[in-house]
CSV table of C-alpha atoms and ligand atoms in Angstrom, one decimal:
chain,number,residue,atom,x,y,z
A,1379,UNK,CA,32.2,48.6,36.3
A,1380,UNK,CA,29.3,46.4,35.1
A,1381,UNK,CA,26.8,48.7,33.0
A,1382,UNK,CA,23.2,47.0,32.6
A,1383,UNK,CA,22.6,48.8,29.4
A,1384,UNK,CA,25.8,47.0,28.1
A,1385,UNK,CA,24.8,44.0,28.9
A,1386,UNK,CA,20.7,43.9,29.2
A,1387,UNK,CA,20.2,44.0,25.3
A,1388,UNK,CA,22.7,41.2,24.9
A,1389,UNK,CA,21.0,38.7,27.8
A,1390,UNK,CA,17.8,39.7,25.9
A,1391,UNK,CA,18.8,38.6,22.5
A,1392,UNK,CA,20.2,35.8,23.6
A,1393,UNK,CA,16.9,34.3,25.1
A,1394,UNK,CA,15.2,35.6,22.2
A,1395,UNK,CA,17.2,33.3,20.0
A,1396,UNK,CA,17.2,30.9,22.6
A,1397,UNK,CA,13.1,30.5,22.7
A,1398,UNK,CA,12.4,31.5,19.3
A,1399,UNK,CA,15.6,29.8,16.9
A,1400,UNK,CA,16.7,26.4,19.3
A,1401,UNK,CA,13.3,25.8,20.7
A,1402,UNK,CA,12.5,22.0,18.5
A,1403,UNK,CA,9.2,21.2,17.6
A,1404,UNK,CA,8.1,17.8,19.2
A,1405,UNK,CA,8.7,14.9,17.2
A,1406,UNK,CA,6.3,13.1,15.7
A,1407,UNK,CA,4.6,10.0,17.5
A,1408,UNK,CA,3.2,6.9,16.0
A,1409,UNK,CA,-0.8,6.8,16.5
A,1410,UNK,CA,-1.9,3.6,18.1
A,1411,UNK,CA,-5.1,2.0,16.1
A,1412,UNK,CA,-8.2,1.9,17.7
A,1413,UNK,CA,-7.7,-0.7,20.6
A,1414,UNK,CA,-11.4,-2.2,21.5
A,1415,UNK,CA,-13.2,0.2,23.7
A,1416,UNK,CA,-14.1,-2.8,25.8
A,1417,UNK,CA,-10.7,-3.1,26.9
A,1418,UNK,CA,-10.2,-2.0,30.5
A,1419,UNK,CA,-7.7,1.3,30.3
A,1420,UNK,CA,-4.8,-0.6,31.8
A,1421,UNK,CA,-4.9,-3.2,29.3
A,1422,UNK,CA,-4.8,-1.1,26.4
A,1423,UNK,CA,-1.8,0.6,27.8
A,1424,UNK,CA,-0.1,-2.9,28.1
A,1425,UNK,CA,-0.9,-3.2,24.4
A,1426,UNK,CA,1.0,0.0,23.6
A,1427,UNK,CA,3.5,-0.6,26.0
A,1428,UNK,CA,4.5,-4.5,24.4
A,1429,UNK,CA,4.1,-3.1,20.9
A,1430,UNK,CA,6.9,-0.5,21.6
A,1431,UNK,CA,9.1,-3.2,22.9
A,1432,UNK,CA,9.0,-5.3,20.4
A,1433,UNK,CA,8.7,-2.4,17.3
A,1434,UNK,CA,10.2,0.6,19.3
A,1435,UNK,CA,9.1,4.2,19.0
A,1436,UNK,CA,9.3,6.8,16.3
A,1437,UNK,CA,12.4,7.9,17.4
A,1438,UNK,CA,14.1,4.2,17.7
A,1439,UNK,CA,12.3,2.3,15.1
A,1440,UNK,CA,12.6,-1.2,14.8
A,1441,UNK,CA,11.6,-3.7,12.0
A,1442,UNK,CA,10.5,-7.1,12.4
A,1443,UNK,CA,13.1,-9.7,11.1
A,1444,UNK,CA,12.7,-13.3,9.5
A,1445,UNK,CA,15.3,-15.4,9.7
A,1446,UNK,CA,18.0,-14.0,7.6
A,1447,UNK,CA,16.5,-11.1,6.2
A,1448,UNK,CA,18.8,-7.5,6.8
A,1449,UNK,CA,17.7,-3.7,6.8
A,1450,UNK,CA,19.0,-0.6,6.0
A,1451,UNK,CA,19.5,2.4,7.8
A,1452,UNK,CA,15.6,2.8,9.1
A,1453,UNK,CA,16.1,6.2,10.2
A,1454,UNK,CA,17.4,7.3,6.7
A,1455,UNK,CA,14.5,5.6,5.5
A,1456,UNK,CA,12.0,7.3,7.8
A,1457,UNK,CA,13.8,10.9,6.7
A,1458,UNK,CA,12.9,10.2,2.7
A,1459,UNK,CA,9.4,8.9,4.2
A,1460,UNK,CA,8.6,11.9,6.4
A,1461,UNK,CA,10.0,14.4,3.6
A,1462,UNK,CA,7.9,12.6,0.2
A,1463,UNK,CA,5.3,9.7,1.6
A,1464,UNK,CA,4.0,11.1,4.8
A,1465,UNK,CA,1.9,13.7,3.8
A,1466,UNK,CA,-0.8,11.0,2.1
A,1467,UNK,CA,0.4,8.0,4.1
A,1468,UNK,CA,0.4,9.2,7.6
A,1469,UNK,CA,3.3,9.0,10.4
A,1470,UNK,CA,1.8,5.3,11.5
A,1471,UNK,CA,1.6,4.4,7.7
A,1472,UNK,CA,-2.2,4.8,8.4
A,1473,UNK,CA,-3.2,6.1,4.9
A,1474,UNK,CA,-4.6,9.1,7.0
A,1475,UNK,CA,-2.1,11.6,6.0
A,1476,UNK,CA,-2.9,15.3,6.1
A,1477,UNK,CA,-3.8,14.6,2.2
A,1478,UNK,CA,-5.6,11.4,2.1
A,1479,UNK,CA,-9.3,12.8,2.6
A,1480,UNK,CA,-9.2,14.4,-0.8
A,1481,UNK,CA,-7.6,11.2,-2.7
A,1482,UNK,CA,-9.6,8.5,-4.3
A,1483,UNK,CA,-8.2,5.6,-4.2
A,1484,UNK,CA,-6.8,6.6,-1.1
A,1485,UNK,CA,-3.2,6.3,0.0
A,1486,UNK,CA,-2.7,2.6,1.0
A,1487,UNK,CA,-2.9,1.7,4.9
A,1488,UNK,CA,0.2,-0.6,5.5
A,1489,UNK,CA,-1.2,-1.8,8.8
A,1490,UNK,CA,-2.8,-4.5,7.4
A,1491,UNK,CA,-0.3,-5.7,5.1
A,1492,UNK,CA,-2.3,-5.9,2.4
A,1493,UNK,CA,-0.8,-4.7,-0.9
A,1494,UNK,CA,-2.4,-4.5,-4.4
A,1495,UNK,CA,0.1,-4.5,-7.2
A,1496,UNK,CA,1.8,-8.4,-6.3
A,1497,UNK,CA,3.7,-10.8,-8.2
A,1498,UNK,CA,2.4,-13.2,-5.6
A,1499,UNK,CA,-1.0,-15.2,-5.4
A,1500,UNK,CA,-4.3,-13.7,-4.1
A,1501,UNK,CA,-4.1,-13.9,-0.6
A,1502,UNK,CA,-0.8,-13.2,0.0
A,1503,UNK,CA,1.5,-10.8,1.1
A,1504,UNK,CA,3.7,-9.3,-2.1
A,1505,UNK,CA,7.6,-9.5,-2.7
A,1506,UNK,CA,10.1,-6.8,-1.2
A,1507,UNK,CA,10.5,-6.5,-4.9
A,1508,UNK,CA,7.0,-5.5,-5.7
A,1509,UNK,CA,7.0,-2.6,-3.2
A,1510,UNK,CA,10.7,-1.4,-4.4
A,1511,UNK,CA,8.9,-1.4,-8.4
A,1512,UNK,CA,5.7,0.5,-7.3
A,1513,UNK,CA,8.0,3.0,-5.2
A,1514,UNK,CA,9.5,3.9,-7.9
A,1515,UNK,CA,7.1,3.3,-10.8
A,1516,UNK,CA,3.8,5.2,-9.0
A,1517,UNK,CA,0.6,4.2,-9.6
A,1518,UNK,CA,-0.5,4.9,-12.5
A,1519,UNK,CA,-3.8,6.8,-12.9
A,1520,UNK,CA,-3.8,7.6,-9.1
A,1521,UNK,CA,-2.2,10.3,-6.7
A,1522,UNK,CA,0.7,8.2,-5.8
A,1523,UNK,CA,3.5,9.4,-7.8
A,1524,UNK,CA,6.8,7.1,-9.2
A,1525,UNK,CA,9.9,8.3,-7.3
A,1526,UNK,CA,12.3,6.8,-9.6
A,1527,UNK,CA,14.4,10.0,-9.9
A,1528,UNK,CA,15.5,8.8,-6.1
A,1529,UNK,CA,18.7,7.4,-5.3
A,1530,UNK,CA,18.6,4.0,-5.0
A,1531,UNK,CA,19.6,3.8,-1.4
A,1532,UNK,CA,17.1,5.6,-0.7
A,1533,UNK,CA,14.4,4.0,-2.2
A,1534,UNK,CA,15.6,0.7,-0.5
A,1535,UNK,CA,15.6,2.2,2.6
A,1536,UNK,CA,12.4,3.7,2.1
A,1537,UNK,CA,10.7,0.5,1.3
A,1538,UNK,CA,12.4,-1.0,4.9
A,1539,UNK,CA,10.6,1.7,6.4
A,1540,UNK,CA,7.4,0.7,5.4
A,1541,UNK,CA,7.6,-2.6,5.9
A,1542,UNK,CA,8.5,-1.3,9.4
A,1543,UNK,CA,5.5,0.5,9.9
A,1544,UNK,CA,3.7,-2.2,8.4
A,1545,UNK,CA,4.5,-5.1,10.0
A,1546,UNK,CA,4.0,-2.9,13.3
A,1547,UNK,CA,0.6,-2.6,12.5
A,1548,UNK,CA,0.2,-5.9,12.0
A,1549,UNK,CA,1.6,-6.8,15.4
A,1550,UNK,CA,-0.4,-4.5,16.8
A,1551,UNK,CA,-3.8,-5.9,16.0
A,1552,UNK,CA,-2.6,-9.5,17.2
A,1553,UNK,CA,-1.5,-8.2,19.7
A,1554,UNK,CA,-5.0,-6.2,20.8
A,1555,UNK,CA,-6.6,-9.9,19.8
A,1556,UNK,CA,-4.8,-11.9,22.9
A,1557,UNK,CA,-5.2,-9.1,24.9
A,1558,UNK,CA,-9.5,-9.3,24.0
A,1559,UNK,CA,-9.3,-13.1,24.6
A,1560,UNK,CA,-6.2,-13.8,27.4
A,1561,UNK,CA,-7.6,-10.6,29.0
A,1562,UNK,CA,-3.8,-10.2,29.3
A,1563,UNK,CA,-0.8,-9.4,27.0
A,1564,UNK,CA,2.1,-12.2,27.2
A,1565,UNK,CA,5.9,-10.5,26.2
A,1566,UNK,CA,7.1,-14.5,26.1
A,1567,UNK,CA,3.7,-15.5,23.9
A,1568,UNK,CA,4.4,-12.4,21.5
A,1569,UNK,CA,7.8,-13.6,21.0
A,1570,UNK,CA,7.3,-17.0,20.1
A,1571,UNK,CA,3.4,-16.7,18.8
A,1572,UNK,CA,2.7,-13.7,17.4
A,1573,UNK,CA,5.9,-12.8,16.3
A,1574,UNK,CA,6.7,-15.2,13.9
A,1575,UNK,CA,2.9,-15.8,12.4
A,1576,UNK,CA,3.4,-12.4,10.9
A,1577,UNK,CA,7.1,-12.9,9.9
A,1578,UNK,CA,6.1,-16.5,8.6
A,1579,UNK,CA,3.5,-14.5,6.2
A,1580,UNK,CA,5.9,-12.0,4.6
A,1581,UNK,CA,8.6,-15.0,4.3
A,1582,UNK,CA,6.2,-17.5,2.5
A,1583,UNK,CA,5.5,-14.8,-0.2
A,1584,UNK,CA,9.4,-14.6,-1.0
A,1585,UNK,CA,8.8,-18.2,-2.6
A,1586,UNK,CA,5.7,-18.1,-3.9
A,1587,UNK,CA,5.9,-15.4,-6.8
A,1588,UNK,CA,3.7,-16.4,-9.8
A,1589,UNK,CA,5.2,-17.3,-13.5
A,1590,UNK,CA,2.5,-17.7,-16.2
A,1591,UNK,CA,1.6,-20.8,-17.0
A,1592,UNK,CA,2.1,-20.9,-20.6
A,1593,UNK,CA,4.9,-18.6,-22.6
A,1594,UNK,CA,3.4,-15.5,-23.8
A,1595,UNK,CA,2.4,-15.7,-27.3
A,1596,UNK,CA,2.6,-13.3,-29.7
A,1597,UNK,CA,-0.3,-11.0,-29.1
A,1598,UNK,CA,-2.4,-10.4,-32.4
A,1599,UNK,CA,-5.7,-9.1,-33.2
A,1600,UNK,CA,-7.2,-12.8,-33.4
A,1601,UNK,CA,-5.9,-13.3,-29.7
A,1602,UNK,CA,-7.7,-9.6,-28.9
A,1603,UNK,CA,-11.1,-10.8,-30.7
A,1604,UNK,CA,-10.6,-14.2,-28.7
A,1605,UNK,CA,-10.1,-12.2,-25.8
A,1606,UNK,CA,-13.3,-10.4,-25.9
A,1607,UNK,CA,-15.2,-13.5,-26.6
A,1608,UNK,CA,-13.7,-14.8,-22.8
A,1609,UNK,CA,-14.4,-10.9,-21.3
A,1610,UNK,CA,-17.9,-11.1,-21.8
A,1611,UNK,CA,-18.6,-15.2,-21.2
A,1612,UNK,CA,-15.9,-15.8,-17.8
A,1613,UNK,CA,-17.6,-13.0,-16.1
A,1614,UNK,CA,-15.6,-10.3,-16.4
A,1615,UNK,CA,-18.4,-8.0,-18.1
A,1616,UNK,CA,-20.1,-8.5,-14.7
A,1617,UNK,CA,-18.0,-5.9,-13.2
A,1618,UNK,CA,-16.4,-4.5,-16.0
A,1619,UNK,CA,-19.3,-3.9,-18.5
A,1620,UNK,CA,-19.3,-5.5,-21.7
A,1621,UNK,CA,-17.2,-2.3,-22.8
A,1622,UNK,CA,-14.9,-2.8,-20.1
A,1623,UNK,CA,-15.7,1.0,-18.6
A,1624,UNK,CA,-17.0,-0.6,-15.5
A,1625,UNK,CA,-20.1,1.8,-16.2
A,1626,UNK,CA,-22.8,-0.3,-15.0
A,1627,UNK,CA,-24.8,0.6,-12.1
A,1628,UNK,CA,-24.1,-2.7,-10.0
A,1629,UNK,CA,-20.5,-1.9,-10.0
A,1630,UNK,CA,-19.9,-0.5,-6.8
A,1631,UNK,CA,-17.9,-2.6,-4.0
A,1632,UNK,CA,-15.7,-2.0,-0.6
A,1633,UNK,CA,-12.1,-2.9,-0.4
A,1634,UNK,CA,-10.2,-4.4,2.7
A,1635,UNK,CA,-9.6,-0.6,4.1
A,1636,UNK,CA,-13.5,-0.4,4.1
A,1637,UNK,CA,-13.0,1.9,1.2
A,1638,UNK,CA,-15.4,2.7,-1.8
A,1639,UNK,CA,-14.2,1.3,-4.9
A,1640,UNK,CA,-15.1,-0.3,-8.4
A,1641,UNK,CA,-14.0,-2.2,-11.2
A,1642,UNK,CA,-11.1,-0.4,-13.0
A,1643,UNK,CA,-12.1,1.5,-16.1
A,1644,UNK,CA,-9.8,-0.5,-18.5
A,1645,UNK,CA,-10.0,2.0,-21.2
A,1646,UNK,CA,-8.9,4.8,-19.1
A,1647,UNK,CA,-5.2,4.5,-20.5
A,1648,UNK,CA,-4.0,4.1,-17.0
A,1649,UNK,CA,-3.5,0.6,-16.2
A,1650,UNK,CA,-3.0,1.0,-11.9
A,1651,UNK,CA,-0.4,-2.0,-11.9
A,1652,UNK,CA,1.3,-1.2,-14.9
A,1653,UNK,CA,1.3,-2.3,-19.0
A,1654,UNK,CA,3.9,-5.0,-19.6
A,1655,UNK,CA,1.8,-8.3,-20.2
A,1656,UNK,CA,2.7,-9.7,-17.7
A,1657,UNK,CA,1.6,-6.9,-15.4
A,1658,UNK,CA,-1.7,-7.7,-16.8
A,1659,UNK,CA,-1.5,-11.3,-16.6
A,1660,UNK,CA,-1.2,-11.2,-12.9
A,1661,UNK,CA,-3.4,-9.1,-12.2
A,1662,UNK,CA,-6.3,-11.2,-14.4
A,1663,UNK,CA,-4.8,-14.9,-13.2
A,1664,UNK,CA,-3.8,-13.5,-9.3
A,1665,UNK,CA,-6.5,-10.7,-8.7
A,1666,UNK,CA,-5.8,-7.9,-7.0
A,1667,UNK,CA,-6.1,-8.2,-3.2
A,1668,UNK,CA,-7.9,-6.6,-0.7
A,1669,UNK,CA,-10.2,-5.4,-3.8
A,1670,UNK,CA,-13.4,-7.3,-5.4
A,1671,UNK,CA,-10.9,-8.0,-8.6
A,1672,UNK,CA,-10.7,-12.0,-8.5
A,1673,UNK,CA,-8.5,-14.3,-9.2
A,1674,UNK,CA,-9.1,-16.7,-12.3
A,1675,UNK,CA,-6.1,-19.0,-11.2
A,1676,UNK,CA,-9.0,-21.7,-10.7
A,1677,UNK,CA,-11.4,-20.8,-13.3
A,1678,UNK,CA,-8.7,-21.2,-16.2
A,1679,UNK,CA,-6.5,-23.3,-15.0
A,1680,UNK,CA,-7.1,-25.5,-17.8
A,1681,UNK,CA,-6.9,-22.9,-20.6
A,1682,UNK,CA,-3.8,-20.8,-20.2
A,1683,UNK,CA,-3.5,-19.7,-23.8
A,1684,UNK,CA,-7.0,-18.0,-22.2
A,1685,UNK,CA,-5.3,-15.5,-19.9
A,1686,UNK,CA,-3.3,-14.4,-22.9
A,1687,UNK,CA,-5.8,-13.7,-25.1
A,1688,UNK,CA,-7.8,-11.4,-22.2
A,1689,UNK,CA,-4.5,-10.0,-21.6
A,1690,UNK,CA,-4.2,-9.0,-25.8
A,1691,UNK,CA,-7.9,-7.3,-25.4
A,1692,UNK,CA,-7.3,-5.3,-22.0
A,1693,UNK,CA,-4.2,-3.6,-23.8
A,1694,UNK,CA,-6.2,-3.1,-26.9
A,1695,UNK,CA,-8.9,-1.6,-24.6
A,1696,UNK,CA,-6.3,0.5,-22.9
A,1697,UNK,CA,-5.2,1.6,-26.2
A,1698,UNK,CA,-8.5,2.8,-27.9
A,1699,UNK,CA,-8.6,6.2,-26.8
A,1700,UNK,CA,-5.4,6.5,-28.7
A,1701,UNK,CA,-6.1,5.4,-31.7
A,1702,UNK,CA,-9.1,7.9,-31.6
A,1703,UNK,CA,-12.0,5.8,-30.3
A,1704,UNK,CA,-13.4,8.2,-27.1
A,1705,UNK,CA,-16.1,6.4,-25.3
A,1706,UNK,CA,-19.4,8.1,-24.6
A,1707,UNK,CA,-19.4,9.2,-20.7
A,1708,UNK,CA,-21.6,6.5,-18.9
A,1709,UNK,CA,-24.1,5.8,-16.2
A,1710,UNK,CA,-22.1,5.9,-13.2
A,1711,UNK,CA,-21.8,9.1,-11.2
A,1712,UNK,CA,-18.3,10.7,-10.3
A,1713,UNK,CA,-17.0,9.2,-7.0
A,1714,UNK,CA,-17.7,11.8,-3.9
A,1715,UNK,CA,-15.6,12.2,-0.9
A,1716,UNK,CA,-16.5,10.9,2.4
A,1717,UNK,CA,-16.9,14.4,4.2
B,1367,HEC,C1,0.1,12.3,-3.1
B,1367,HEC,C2,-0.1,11.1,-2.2
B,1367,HEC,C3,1.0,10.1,-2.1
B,1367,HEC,C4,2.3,10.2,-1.8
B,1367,HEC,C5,3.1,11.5,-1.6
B,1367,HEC,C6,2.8,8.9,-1.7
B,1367,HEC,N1,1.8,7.9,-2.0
B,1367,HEC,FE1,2.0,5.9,-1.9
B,1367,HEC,N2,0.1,5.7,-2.4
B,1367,HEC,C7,-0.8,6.7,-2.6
B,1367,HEC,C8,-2.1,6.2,-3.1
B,1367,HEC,C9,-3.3,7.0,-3.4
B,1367,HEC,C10,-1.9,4.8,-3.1
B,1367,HEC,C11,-3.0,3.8,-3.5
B,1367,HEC,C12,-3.0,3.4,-4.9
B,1367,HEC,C13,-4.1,2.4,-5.2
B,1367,HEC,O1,-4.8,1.9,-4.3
B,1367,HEC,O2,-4.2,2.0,-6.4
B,1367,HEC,C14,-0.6,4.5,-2.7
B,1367,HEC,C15,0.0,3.2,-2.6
B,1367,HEC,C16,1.2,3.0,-2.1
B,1367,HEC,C17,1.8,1.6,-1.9
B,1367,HEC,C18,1.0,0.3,-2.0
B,1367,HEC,C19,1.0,-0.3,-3.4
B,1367,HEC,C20,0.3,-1.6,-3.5
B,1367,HEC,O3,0.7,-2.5,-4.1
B,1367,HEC,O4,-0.8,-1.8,-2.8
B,1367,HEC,C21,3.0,1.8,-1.4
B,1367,HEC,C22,4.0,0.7,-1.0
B,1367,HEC,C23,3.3,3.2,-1.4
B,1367,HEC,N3,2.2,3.9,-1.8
B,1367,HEC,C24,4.5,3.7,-0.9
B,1367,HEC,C25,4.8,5.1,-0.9
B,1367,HEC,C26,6.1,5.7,-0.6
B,1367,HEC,C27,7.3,4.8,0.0
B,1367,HEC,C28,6.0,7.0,-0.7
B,1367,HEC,C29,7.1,8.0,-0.5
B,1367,HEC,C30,8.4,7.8,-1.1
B,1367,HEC,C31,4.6,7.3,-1.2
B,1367,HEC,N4,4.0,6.1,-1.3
B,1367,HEC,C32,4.2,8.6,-1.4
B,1367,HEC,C33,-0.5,8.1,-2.5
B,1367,HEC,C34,0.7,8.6,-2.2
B,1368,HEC,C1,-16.2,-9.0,-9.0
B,1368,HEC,C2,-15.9,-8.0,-9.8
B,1368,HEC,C3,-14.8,-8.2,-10.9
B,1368,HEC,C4,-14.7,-9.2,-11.8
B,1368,HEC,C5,-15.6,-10.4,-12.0
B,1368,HEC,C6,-13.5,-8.9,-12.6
B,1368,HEC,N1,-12.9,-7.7,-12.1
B,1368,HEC,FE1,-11.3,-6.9,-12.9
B,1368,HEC,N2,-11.3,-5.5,-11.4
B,1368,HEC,C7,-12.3,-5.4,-10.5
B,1368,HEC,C8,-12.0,-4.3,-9.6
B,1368,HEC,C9,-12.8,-3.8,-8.4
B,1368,HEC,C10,-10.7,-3.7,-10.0
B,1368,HEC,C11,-10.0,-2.5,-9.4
B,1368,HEC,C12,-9.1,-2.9,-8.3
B,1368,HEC,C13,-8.4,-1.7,-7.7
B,1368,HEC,O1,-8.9,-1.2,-6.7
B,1368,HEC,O2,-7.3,-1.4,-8.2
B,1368,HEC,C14,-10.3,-4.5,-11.2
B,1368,HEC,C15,-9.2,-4.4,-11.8
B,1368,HEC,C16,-8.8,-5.1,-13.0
B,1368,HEC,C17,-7.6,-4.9,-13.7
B,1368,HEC,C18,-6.4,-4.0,-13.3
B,1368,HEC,C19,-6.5,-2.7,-14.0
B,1368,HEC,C20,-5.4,-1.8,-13.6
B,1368,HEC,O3,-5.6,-0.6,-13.4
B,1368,HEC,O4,-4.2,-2.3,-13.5
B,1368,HEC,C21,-7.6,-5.7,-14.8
B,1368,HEC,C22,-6.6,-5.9,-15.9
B,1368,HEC,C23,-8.9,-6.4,-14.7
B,1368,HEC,N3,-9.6,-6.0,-13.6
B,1368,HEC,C24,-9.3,-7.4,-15.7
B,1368,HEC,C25,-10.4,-8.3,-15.4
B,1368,HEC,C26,-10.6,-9.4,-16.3
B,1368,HEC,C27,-9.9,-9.7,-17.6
B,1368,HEC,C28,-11.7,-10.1,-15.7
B,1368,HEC,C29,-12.3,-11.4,-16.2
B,1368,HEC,C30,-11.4,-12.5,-16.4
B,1368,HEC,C31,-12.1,-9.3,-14.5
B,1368,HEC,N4,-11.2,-8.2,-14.4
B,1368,HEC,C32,-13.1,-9.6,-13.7
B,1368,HEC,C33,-13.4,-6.2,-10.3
B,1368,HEC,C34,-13.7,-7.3,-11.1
């Protein structure tokens, strides 16, 4: 004979496990920038609806190939992303993760494929290689941290992963531009338009890293007093202040995120893009984009041994503090927080 208080505790633990321990949690969805508001609501949806055939959906990820460029596994990639990246950079790779409000600088915004630390000219998108070195170097001096205890699979597949979400945000605000001036979204115009200007952009950098000029010379203490000469007479002082603390009231500027942000304190000990030389001589002779730091490619093209010798005297500035030399605190206020 059936007996209900056999089997009514079992049925009811079995649910219980059934809502409570199987029941997933929804996966995450890529946000959608801010199309225009001025868009009518049935061509915004066409927007979303052409980026997620061309660049899939969080689930089904795709990245945007050049010609002969590979990935790796994506969704390995977006695992180490959603388990170490996403909490400052954001599911869409945004910079708005749960984090980012409390960060200055804050967490960088792939969409618009700008990156800082390149070994290519101002202006231009940076190597593969350049994102692979800051993954796992960090930025120095801010919140994002190196991951080079990372295997290296991972890291490479990381780095696919943000040039997924990247290049998806790039798509996506050409593809809100023809839909604003077309009043219509073309699948055979993304293709063979759109498609390929941002491609063309990330492949034109691959050949276009920047060598110095001139060899590096040795770097002595005549090249560092030479280099200060060139600090405070090519402008640099401008921004920097003639101490190179960046303590002067005028320096205060916007980046491309329409971020605060001001000339780097180069005494702070932390140089953002790292200490080798040549670190430093690219970020002096390319600039650093999407930030008021400019390049002086132009301005001393005809005096190499110049970018050198400003090189020698930002490491020796980087270097005071620890040879004992502890600058006075300065004029400029600490930065606040948007609220
Ligand atoms: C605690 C917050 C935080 C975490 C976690 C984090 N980042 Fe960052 N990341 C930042 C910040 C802040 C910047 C901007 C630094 C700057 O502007 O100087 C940044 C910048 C970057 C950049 C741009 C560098 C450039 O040249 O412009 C890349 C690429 C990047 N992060 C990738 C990653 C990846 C991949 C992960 C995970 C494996 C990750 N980040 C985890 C905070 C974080
Ligand atoms: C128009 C203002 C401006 C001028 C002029 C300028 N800089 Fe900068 N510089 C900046 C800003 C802003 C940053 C910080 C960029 C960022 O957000 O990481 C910076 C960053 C740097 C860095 C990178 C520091 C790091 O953390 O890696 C170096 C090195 C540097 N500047 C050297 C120079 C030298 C040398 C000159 C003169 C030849 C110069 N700058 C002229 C605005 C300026």
């Amino acid at each position: 004979m059936i007996r209900p208080d056999r089997w009514l505790p079992g049925c009811c633990l079995l649910m219980l496990v059934w809502l409570v321990g199987c029941h997933r949690a929804e996966p995450p969805r890529f946000v959608f920038s801010q199309v225009p508001e001025n868009l009518p609501s049935e061509l915004q949806q066409a927007v979303q609806d052409e980026l997620i055939k061309q660049t899939g959906t969080f689930l089904q990820p795709k990245l945007l190939l050049a010609e002969g460029e590979t990935h790796q596994d994506l969704l390995r990639g977006q695992g180490v992303y959603q388990e170490r990246c996403v909490q400052c950079h954001g599911v869409s790779g945004d910079g708005n993760g749960p984090f980012a409000r409390y960060l200055y600088p804050r967490p960088r915004d792939y969409r618009k494929g700008i990156f800082k630390f390149a070994s290519t000219p101002y202006g231009y998108r940076p190597l593969r290689d350049d994102l692979v070195r800051t993954v796992k170097q960090g930025v120095r001096g801010t919140s994002m941290p190196g991951f080079s205890l990372l295997p290296e699979a991972d890291v490479q597949s990381v780095v696919d992963y943000v040039l997924t979400l990247g290049r998806r945000g790039e798509l996506e605000s050409q593809i809100i531009e023809m839909a604003d001036s077309d009043s219509a979204v073309n699948t055979e115009e993304v293709k063979s338009d759109l498609i390929p200007a941002v491609l063309t952009r990330w492949s034109e950098a691959e050949v276009a890293e920047v060598f110095p000029v001139s060899p590096q010379p040795r770097l002595t203490t005549d090249s560092v007093e030479r280099g200060k000469k060139a600090f405070l007479s090519k402008g640099c002082s401008k921004c920097h202040g003639d101490d190179g603390r960046g303590q002067t009231a005028e320096n205060r500027g916007a980046d491309a995120w329409g971020h605060q942000t001001r000339a780097a304190d180069l005494t702070s000990g932390m140089l953002h893009g790292g200490n080798r030389p040549l670190d430093v001589y690219r970020r002096i002779f390319n600039g650093i984009n999407g930030t008021p730091m400019p390049s002086f490619a132009n301005a001393l093209k005809n005096e190499p041994e110049t970018v050198w010798d400003l090189v020698a005297y930002v490491l020796s500035l980087t270097d005071q503090r620890r040879h004992g030399n502890i600058p006075t605190p300065g004029a400029i206020k600490p930065y606040v927080p948007a609220k």
